[in-house]
Amino acid sequence: MQAVVLGAAAGGAFPQWNSNGPGCRRARNGDPAAKPRSQASLAVSADGDHWFLLNASPDLRQQIEATPSLQPRSGLRSSPIAGVVLTGGDVDAIAGLLTLRERQRFGIYATARILSVLDDNPIFEVLGRDIVARHTVAPLTPCPLLRADGTHSGLSLELFPVPGKVPLYLEHGAAPPIVIGEDTVGAMISQDGRRLFFIPGCARMTPELADRLAGAELVFFDGTLYHDDEMIRAGLGEKTGRRMGHMSLAGPEGTLAAFAPLGVQRRVLIHINNSNPVLLDDSPEREAVTAAGWEVAFDGMEIRL
Ligand code: MLT
Ligand code: MN
C-alpha cells in the first residue's frame, strides 16, 4: 500500500488566511523551520495507479497539482482518482469535492449521516449522480474500494465511530454534545492484512478505540492542538480543543499519554492547527512529540506499507 499526505494542516491551513499569529507569520515569511501546510487529506493506493482520497480538502486542486500520481496520464480527460472517503462533514473534509466536478467518474464513500449532509446541500449535485456514485458505508462493516470501472482496487475500507460532534456549520448556538456516532469516524484501509488508520478528528480515546489501534502498523491521528487552551492563551480564539471535538497532545488525557501503551508502530500527526507549535521544526513541543515516537506529517510525505 502506498500513502501520500496531500495536506497535513487542520481547517484553515498553515498559514491561515486571516492569522497573523507567530507561527503563521514565520510560515508566510518563508522561514524554513515553519513549512506551510495545506488542509488535511491523504491519498492511498494498492497499485500506484488507482488512488483514493481520504477527505477532500478545500486545497485539493493545488494538492493534485503538487502530486504527479494524481494527475491525468492517458487520453484527453482522465484521472487516477477512483474515489473519496469522508470521515466527517466539516468544510475541510468535503469542500474539495467541488473541485472534482467536470464529469469524471469516481465514488464517494461515507456514512449515511455524512451523505445526508451532502444530500441536503444542493451545491454537491454538481457531481452528477449518474457518474459520481455515493456509497453508503455502514460503520464497522468492511467494504471494497472500487476502481472507476467497478472492479476491486485491492483496498478495503472500514469506517468506525470515534467521539466527535456535528460539523461546525450545523451547530446551533450552544456547544453540541460529543457523541460516538456517524458524524465523526475513523477510516481503516486494508490490503492483504496490512492496515492503515486515518483519524483526523477525535475528541477522546475510548477503550474500544485503544483496542482497535493496539499494535497497528500505521496510524495518522488528530494533531489539532498541543494544549487544550492554546488558542485562548494565544489570543487567537475562544474555543478549547475539547469544544471543537479534538483531543490535545499534552496532558494526562492527551494523545501522547493515550498512545503510550498501545504499541502502534508508526504514529503520524495530521490535521494540525496553525496554532500548534509542533508545526515549527525548532520548538520544544516538536522535540517532545518526536521523543514520544511521533512523526509530524508534511505535505508530500510518502509512506509505503
Ligand atoms: C474542525 O476540525 O474542528 C473543523 O474543521 C472546524 C472547521 O470546520 O473550521
Ligand atoms: Mn477539521
mmCIF file of C-alpha atoms in Angstrom, residues 29-30 101 105 139 145 165 198 303:
data_model
loop_
_atom_site.group_PDB
_atom_site.id
_atom_site.type_symbol
_atom_site.label_atom_id
_atom_site.label_comp_id
_atom_site.label_asym_id
_atom_site.label_seq_id
_atom_site.Cartn_x
_atom_site.Cartn_y
_atom_site.Cartn_z
ATOM 1 C CA ASN A 29 7.971 34.911 5.685
ATOM 2 C CA GLY A 30 9.482 31.749 4.237
ATOM 3 C CA ARG A 101 -16.706 18.398 -10.818
ATOM 4 C CA ARG A 105 -16.325 9.045 -12.833
ATOM 5 C CA PRO A 139 -19.915 1.657 10.387
ATOM 6 C CA LEU A 145 -12.984 0.367 -2.577
ATOM 7 C CA LYS A 165 -19.545 16.395 17.153
ATOM 8 C CA PHE A 198 -6.747 7.732 9.317
ATOM 9 C CA ILE A 303 4.781 6.137 3.189
#
